[in-house]
């Protein structure tokens, strides 16, 4: 497909021998120098789709970049996704002269400024920290000829539109731009018009569709009983990795503390954690030193940990599409996965919005749904079989906890 031989050798050693659909469609267009608008969920192989042809082109420069400059800029919405992209780029480029660098918030800006003084081939950045460095005149984008916006819809969701518009104004007009998004909201069309020139459109996933290998279920429960119910589910799968998604930073931290007191090996990731804390939590989770990772939506995209067997939506997301991103953390690399949504009475509206976005009804595996929660026109909800082979309504009291802890939870 026109990829440099050294890079091909690296990806072959990584076990990447057949292109995914997004790679098969995007790489030829990138090799031709075309702008690309890609619609694809996380986990479809986008990093290789833009990274392999990008690195092939950069190798041909044959000289070091100028101070403070970057020849390729990759923008990502979260620190975790930026870190994962950087790791993949380094793996693809091993043994070549290409050098990459990641700049994100929560890390020393002075260290980042010093590193950028020497220039880099590939700069992976979150928009906010990139703006900080531009304002310090530590980054010069005048030589950037290759631009990637990954998970662009999430960048809009978390308020980066003004930063993206500002960055667009200082980039060279003569460049190649690739924009990848899982959804295509109205504001995304404006962003695409701003950044892209006559793009090739590549779509490999139906927006809002979950992976086929994810076994889904919804368990109806009162808000106050969620922690107890989660402990029961976790106890049935000792030694298996599970991600638990909450809505707020405070709620995730509180839940992780409760689970730790109950004897679970748990870590938390959210916006109040430093970059070092988030990286240590992820590293421990990848190694299996902790089995439970409690997170906000900062971890809903980009994290590729194939061993994650279970995803629990402790709180249903306010943005329906985020449900698909969350449960996409499981059933990766061809594996099976399971996703359980806890739905309190006040979240019936969020559940209906999620099912509408997916065009599917999530089977009930526990609890009693409120009468108003059945999607209109579909009749009563179907009840799925219990995922754990037990009763459809597990007992609410784990044996490991005294009543006083239940009340506290």
Coordinates of C-alpha atoms in Angstrom, one line a residue:
X1 CA 0.0 0.0 0.0
X2 CA 3.0 2.3 -0.4
X3 CA 4.2 2.1 3.1
X4 CA 8.0 2.4 3.9
X5 CA 9.7 -1.0 4.2
X6 CA 11.1 -0.2 7.7
X7 CA 7.6 0.7 9.0
X8 CA 6.1 -2.4 7.3
X9 CA 8.7 -4.5 9.2
X10 CA 7.7 -2.9 12.5
X11 CA 3.9 -3.4 12.0
X12 CA 4.5 -7.0 10.9
X13 CA 6.4 -7.6 14.1
X14 CA 3.4 -6.2 16.0
X15 CA 1.1 -8.7 14.3
X16 CA -0.5 -6.2 12.0
X17 CA -0.6 -8.0 8.6
X18 CA -4.1 -7.3 7.2
X19 CA -5.6 -3.8 7.0
X20 CA -8.8 -3.0 8.8
X21 CA -11.6 -1.5 6.7
X22 CA -10.7 2.1 7.7
X23 CA -7.1 1.4 6.9
X24 CA -7.9 -0.2 3.5
X25 CA -10.0 2.8 2.5
X26 CA -8.0 5.7 4.0
X27 CA -4.4 4.8 3.4
X28 CA -4.5 4.9 -0.5
X29 CA -6.2 8.4 -0.3
X30 CA -3.5 9.6 2.2
X31 CA -0.7 8.2 0.0
X32 CA -2.2 10.2 -2.9
X33 CA -2.0 13.4 -0.8
X34 CA -5.8 13.8 -0.5
X35 CA -7.6 15.3 2.6
X36 CA -9.7 12.6 4.3
X37 CA -12.9 12.9 6.3
X38 CA -13.3 9.6 8.2
X39 CA -16.3 8.4 10.1
X40 CA -15.3 5.5 12.4
X41 CA -15.6 4.5 16.0
X42 CA -12.6 4.0 18.3
X43 CA -10.9 0.7 18.0
X44 CA -11.2 0.5 14.2
X45 CA -7.5 1.1 13.6
X46 CA -7.5 4.9 12.8
X47 CA -4.0 5.5 14.2
X48 CA -2.4 3.2 11.7
X49 CA -4.7 4.6 9.0
X50 CA -3.2 8.0 9.3
X51 CA 0.1 7.2 11.0
X52 CA 1.6 4.7 8.5
X53 CA 1.4 6.9 5.4
X54 CA 2.3 10.0 7.4
X55 CA 5.5 8.5 8.7
X56 CA 6.3 7.2 5.2
X57 CA 6.1 10.8 3.8
X58 CA 8.1 12.2 6.7
X59 CA 11.0 9.8 6.3
X60 CA 11.5 11.3 2.8
X61 CA 12.4 14.7 4.2
X62 CA 15.9 13.4 5.0
X63 CA 16.8 16.2 7.4
X64 CA 16.0 17.3 10.9
X65 CA 13.1 19.7 11.6
X66 CA 13.9 23.4 12.4
X67 CA 13.8 24.5 16.1
X68 CA 10.3 24.9 17.6
X69 CA 8.6 23.4 14.5
X70 CA 6.8 20.2 13.8
X71 CA 6.2 18.7 10.4
X72 CA 3.1 16.8 11.4
X73 CA 0.5 17.8 14.1
X74 CA -1.9 15.3 15.6
X75 CA -4.6 16.8 17.8
X76 CA -6.5 14.6 20.3
X77 CA -9.2 15.5 22.9
X78 CA -7.8 13.8 26.0
X79 CA -4.4 13.2 27.5
X80 CA -5.1 9.4 27.5
X81 CA -5.8 9.3 23.8
X82 CA -2.8 11.6 23.0
X83 CA -0.6 9.2 25.0
X84 CA -1.8 6.2 23.2
X85 CA -1.3 7.8 19.8
X86 CA 2.2 8.7 20.8
X87 CA 3.0 5.2 21.9
X88 CA 1.7 3.8 18.6
X89 CA 3.6 6.3 16.5
X90 CA 6.8 5.5 18.3
X91 CA 6.2 1.8 17.7
X92 CA 5.6 2.3 14.0
X93 CA 8.6 4.5 13.6
X94 CA 11.1 2.4 15.6
X95 CA 14.5 2.3 13.8
X96 CA 13.8 5.3 11.6
X97 CA 15.0 8.9 12.1
X98 CA 11.5 10.1 12.9
X99 CA 11.1 11.6 16.4
X100 CA 7.7 12.4 18.0
X101 CA 6.7 14.3 21.1
X102 CA 3.5 14.5 23.1
X103 CA 2.3 17.7 24.8
X104 CA -0.7 17.6 27.2
X105 CA -1.9 19.5 30.2
X106 CA -1.0 18.3 33.7
X107 CA 2.7 18.0 32.7
X108 CA 5.5 20.5 33.1
X109 CA 5.2 23.1 30.4
X110 CA 8.8 24.1 30.9
X111 CA 10.0 20.6 30.0
X112 CA 7.7 20.7 26.9
X113 CA 9.1 24.1 25.9
X114 CA 12.7 22.9 26.2
X115 CA 12.0 19.8 24.1
X116 CA 10.2 21.8 21.4
X117 CA 13.2 24.1 21.1
X118 CA 14.9 21.3 19.1
X119 CA 11.9 20.7 16.8
X120 CA 10.1 17.4 16.2
X121 CA 8.8 15.4 13.3
X122 CA 5.5 14.6 14.8
X123 CA 3.8 16.6 17.6
X124 CA 0.8 14.9 19.4
X125 CA -1.1 17.5 21.4
X126 CA -4.3 18.3 23.2
X127 CA -5.6 21.7 21.9
X128 CA -5.5 23.5 25.2
X129 CA -1.8 22.8 25.9
X130 CA -0.9 23.5 22.3
X131 CA -2.4 27.0 22.6
X132 CA -0.4 27.5 25.8
X133 CA 2.8 26.7 24.0
X134 CA 1.9 28.9 21.0
X135 CA 1.3 31.8 23.3
X136 CA 4.7 31.3 24.8
X137 CA 6.1 31.2 21.3
X138 CA 7.5 27.7 22.1
X139 CA 5.8 26.1 19.0
X140 CA 6.0 27.3 15.4
X141 CA 3.4 25.8 13.1
X142 CA 4.6 27.5 9.9
X143 CA 6.3 24.2 8.7
X144 CA 3.4 21.9 9.5
X145 CA 2.4 20.2 6.3
X146 CA 0.4 17.3 7.8
X147 CA -2.5 17.7 10.2
X148 CA -4.7 15.1 12.0
X149 CA -7.8 15.8 14.1
X150 CA -8.6 12.5 15.9
X151 CA -12.0 12.1 17.7
X152 CA -13.0 15.6 16.5
X153 CA -16.6 15.3 17.7
X154 CA -15.3 14.8 21.3
X155 CA -13.1 17.9 21.0
X156 CA -16.3 19.8 20.2
X157 CA -18.2 18.1 23.0
X158 CA -15.6 19.3 25.6
X159 CA -15.4 22.8 24.3
X160 CA -12.3 23.0 22.1
X161 CA -14.0 24.6 19.2
X162 CA -12.5 28.1 19.8
X163 CA -9.0 26.6 20.2
X164 CA -9.4 24.6 17.0
X165 CA -10.5 27.7 15.1
X166 CA -7.5 29.6 16.5
X167 CA -5.1 26.8 15.5
X168 CA -6.6 26.7 12.0
X169 CA -5.8 30.3 11.4
X170 CA -2.0 29.9 12.0
X171 CA -1.5 26.6 10.1
X172 CA -0.2 26.8 6.5
X173 CA -2.9 26.6 3.9
X174 CA -0.8 24.2 1.9
X175 CA -1.1 21.1 4.0
X176 CA -2.7 17.7 4.1
X177 CA -5.5 17.3 6.6
X178 CA -7.2 14.2 8.0
X179 CA -10.3 14.5 10.2
X180 CA -11.7 11.5 12.0
X181 CA -14.9 11.5 14.0
X182 CA -17.3 8.9 15.4
X183 CA -20.4 11.1 14.7
X184 CA -21.2 14.0 12.4
X185 CA -23.0 16.8 14.3
X186 CA -23.8 20.1 12.6
X187 CA -20.9 21.9 14.1
X188 CA -18.6 19.1 12.7
X189 CA -19.6 20.1 9.2
X190 CA -18.4 23.7 9.9
X191 CA -15.1 22.3 11.3
X192 CA -14.7 20.1 8.2
X193 CA -15.3 23.0 5.9
X194 CA -12.7 25.1 7.9
X195 CA -9.9 22.5 7.8
X196 CA -10.5 20.2 4.8
X197 CA -10.1 20.8 1.1
X198 CA -12.1 18.5 -1.3
X199 CA -11.8 15.6 1.1
X200 CA -12.2 11.9 0.4
X201 CA -15.1 10.7 2.6
X202 CA -14.5 7.3 4.3
X203 CA -17.2 5.7 6.5
X204 CA -16.7 2.2 7.9
X205 CA -19.1 2.1 10.9
X206 CA -22.7 3.0 11.3
X207 CA -22.8 6.0 13.7
X208 CA -24.2 4.9 17.1
X209 CA -23.8 1.2 16.5
X210 CA -22.1 -0.9 19.1
X211 CA -19.6 -3.7 18.4
X212 CA -21.4 -7.0 17.6
X213 CA -19.4 -8.9 20.2
X214 CA -20.5 -6.8 23.1
X215 CA -23.2 -8.5 25.2
X216 CA -25.3 -5.7 26.6
X217 CA -27.9 -5.5 29.4
X218 CA -29.6 -2.9 31.6
X219 CA -30.3 -3.4 35.3
X220 CA -32.9 -1.2 36.9
X221 CA -31.9 -0.1 40.4
X222 CA -32.4 2.9 42.7
X223 CA -29.5 5.3 42.8
X224 CA -28.7 4.5 46.4
X225 CA -28.4 0.8 45.7
X226 CA -26.0 1.2 42.7
X227 CA -22.8 0.7 44.7
X228 CA -24.0 -2.5 46.3
X229 CA -25.1 -3.9 43.0
X230 CA -21.8 -3.0 41.4
X231 CA -20.0 -4.8 44.1
X232 CA -22.1 -7.9 43.4
X233 CA -21.3 -7.9 39.7
X234 CA -17.6 -7.3 40.4
X235 CA -17.4 -10.1 42.9
X236 CA -18.8 -12.6 40.3
X237 CA -15.7 -12.0 38.1
X238 CA -12.6 -11.9 40.2
X239 CA -9.4 -11.4 38.3
X240 CA -11.1 -10.0 35.2
X241 CA -10.6 -6.3 34.2
X242 CA -13.6 -4.0 34.5
X243 CA -14.1 -0.4 33.7
X244 CA -16.8 1.6 35.6
X245 CA -18.0 4.9 34.1
X246 CA -19.5 7.7 36.2
X247 CA -20.8 11.1 35.3
X248 CA -18.8 13.4 37.6
X249 CA -15.3 13.7 38.9
X250 CA -16.4 13.8 42.5
X251 CA -18.7 10.8 42.1
X252 CA -16.0 8.7 40.5
X253 CA -13.5 9.5 43.3
X254 CA -16.1 8.7 46.0
X255 CA -17.1 5.4 44.3
X256 CA -13.5 4.3 43.9
X257 CA -12.8 5.0 47.6
X258 CA -15.9 3.0 48.6
X259 CA -14.9 0.0 46.4
X260 CA -11.3 0.2 47.8
X261 CA -12.8 0.0 51.4
X262 CA -14.8 -3.1 50.3
X263 CA -11.6 -4.9 49.3
X264 CA -11.5 -4.3 45.5
X265 CA -8.2 -3.4 43.7
X266 CA -9.4 -0.1 42.2
X267 CA -8.0 3.1 40.6
X268 CA -9.7 6.2 39.3
X269 CA -9.2 8.5 36.3
X270 CA -10.9 11.9 36.0
X271 CA -10.1 15.6 35.4
X272 CA -9.0 16.3 39.0
X273 CA -6.2 13.8 38.8
X274 CA -2.7 15.0 37.8
X275 CA -1.2 13.6 34.6
X276 CA 1.2 11.5 36.6
X277 CA -1.7 10.0 38.7
X278 CA -3.7 9.2 35.6
X279 CA -0.7 7.5 33.8
X280 CA 0.1 5.5 36.9
X281 CA -3.5 4.4 37.3
X282 CA -3.6 3.3 33.6
X283 CA -0.3 1.4 33.9
X284 CA -1.5 -0.5 37.0
X285 CA -4.7 -1.4 35.2
X286 CA -3.0 -2.6 32.1
X287 CA -0.7 -4.8 34.2
X288 CA -3.6 -6.2 36.1
X289 CA -2.3 -4.8 39.4
X290 CA -5.8 -3.2 39.7
X291 CA -8.8 -5.0 38.3
X292 CA -11.3 -2.1 38.4
X293 CA -10.9 1.3 36.8
X294 CA -13.5 4.0 37.7
X295 CA -13.5 6.9 35.2
X296 CA -15.4 9.8 33.7
X297 CA -15.8 10.1 29.9
X298 CA -12.1 11.1 29.7
X299 CA -11.5 7.4 29.3
X300 CA -14.4 6.7 27.0
X301 CA -12.4 6.9 23.8
X302 CA -9.0 5.8 22.6
X303 CA -8.1 3.5 25.4
X304 CA -7.1 0.2 23.9
X305 CA -6.8 -2.5 26.7
X306 CA -7.8 -5.8 25.1
X307 CA -8.1 -7.5 28.5
X308 CA -11.1 -5.4 29.6
X309 CA -13.9 -7.9 29.9
X310 CA -16.6 -5.8 31.5
X311 CA -17.9 -2.3 31.3
X312 CA -20.3 -0.9 33.8
X313 CA -22.2 2.3 33.2
X314 CA -22.7 3.2 36.8
X315 CA -24.2 6.5 35.6
X316 CA -25.8 6.7 32.2
X317 CA -24.2 9.4 30.0
X318 CA -25.9 12.7 29.2
X319 CA -24.7 12.4 25.6
X320 CA -26.2 9.3 24.1
X321 CA -23.4 8.6 21.7
X322 CA -21.0 8.4 24.7
X323 CA -22.6 5.1 25.7
X324 CA -21.3 3.4 22.6
X325 CA -17.8 4.9 23.1
X326 CA -17.8 3.7 26.7
X327 CA -18.8 0.1 26.0
X328 CA -16.4 0.1 23.1
X329 CA -13.6 -0.3 25.7
X330 CA -14.5 -4.0 25.8
X331 CA -14.7 -6.6 23.1
X332 CA -11.5 -5.4 21.5
X333 CA -9.0 -7.3 19.4
X334 CA -11.6 -9.9 18.4
X335 CA -12.5 -10.7 22.0
X336 CA -16.0 -10.9 23.6
X337 CA -17.1 -8.3 26.1
X338 CA -20.0 -7.5 28.4
X339 CA -21.6 -4.2 29.2
X340 CA -24.1 -3.6 32.0
X341 CA -26.0 -0.3 32.4
X342 CA -27.3 0.7 35.8
X343 CA -30.5 2.7 35.3
X344 CA -32.0 4.7 38.2
X345 CA -35.6 5.9 37.8
X346 CA -34.3 9.5 37.1
X347 CA -32.2 8.1 34.2
X348 CA -35.1 6.6 32.2
X349 CA -34.9 9.5 29.7
X350 CA -31.1 8.9 29.2
X351 CA -31.8 5.2 28.5
X352 CA -34.5 6.0 25.9
X353 CA -32.1 8.5 24.2
X354 CA -29.3 5.8 24.1
X355 CA -31.6 3.2 22.6
X356 CA -32.9 5.7 20.0
X357 CA -29.3 6.6 19.0
X358 CA -28.4 2.9 18.7
X359 CA -31.8 2.0 17.0
X360 CA -31.9 -1.0 19.4
X361 CA -33.5 -1.9 22.7
X362 CA -31.0 -3.0 25.5
X363 CA -32.2 -6.3 27.1
X364 CA -33.3 -6.0 30.8
X365 CA -31.2 -8.4 33.0
X366 CA -32.3 -7.2 36.4
X367 CA -34.7 -5.0 38.4
X368 CA -38.1 -3.8 37.3
X369 CA -38.3 -1.1 34.6
X370 CA -40.6 1.8 35.2
X371 CA -43.7 1.6 33.1
X372 CA -42.8 4.7 31.2
X373 CA -39.3 3.4 30.3
X374 CA -40.4 1.1 27.4
X375 CA -39.6 2.8 24.1
X376 CA -42.8 4.1 22.5
X377 CA -44.2 1.9 19.8
X378 CA -42.2 -1.1 20.9
X379 CA -44.5 -2.5 23.6
X380 CA -43.1 -4.0 26.8
X381 CA -39.4 -4.5 27.1
X382 CA -37.9 -7.9 26.4
X383 CA -36.1 -9.4 29.3
X384 CA -32.7 -10.9 28.6
X385 CA -31.2 -13.8 30.4
X386 CA -29.0 -13.0 33.4
X387 CA -25.4 -12.5 32.3
X388 CA -24.0 -14.3 35.3
X389 CA -26.3 -17.3 35.2
X390 CA -27.9 -16.5 38.5
X391 CA -31.2 -14.9 39.4
X392 CA -32.4 -12.1 37.3
X393 CA -32.3 -9.9 40.4
X394 CA -29.1 -10.4 42.4
X395 CA -29.2 -10.0 46.1
X396 CA -28.4 -6.4 47.0
X397 CA -26.1 -7.2 49.9
X398 CA -22.6 -8.5 49.3
X399 CA -21.5 -10.8 52.2
X400 CA -18.3 -8.8 52.6
X401 CA -20.0 -5.6 53.8
X402 CA -21.6 -4.6 57.1
X403 CA -24.9 -2.8 57.1
X404 CA -23.3 0.4 58.2
X405 CA -21.2 0.5 55.0
X406 CA -24.4 0.0 53.0
X407 CA -26.0 3.0 54.6
X408 CA -22.9 5.0 53.9
X409 CA -22.8 4.0 50.3

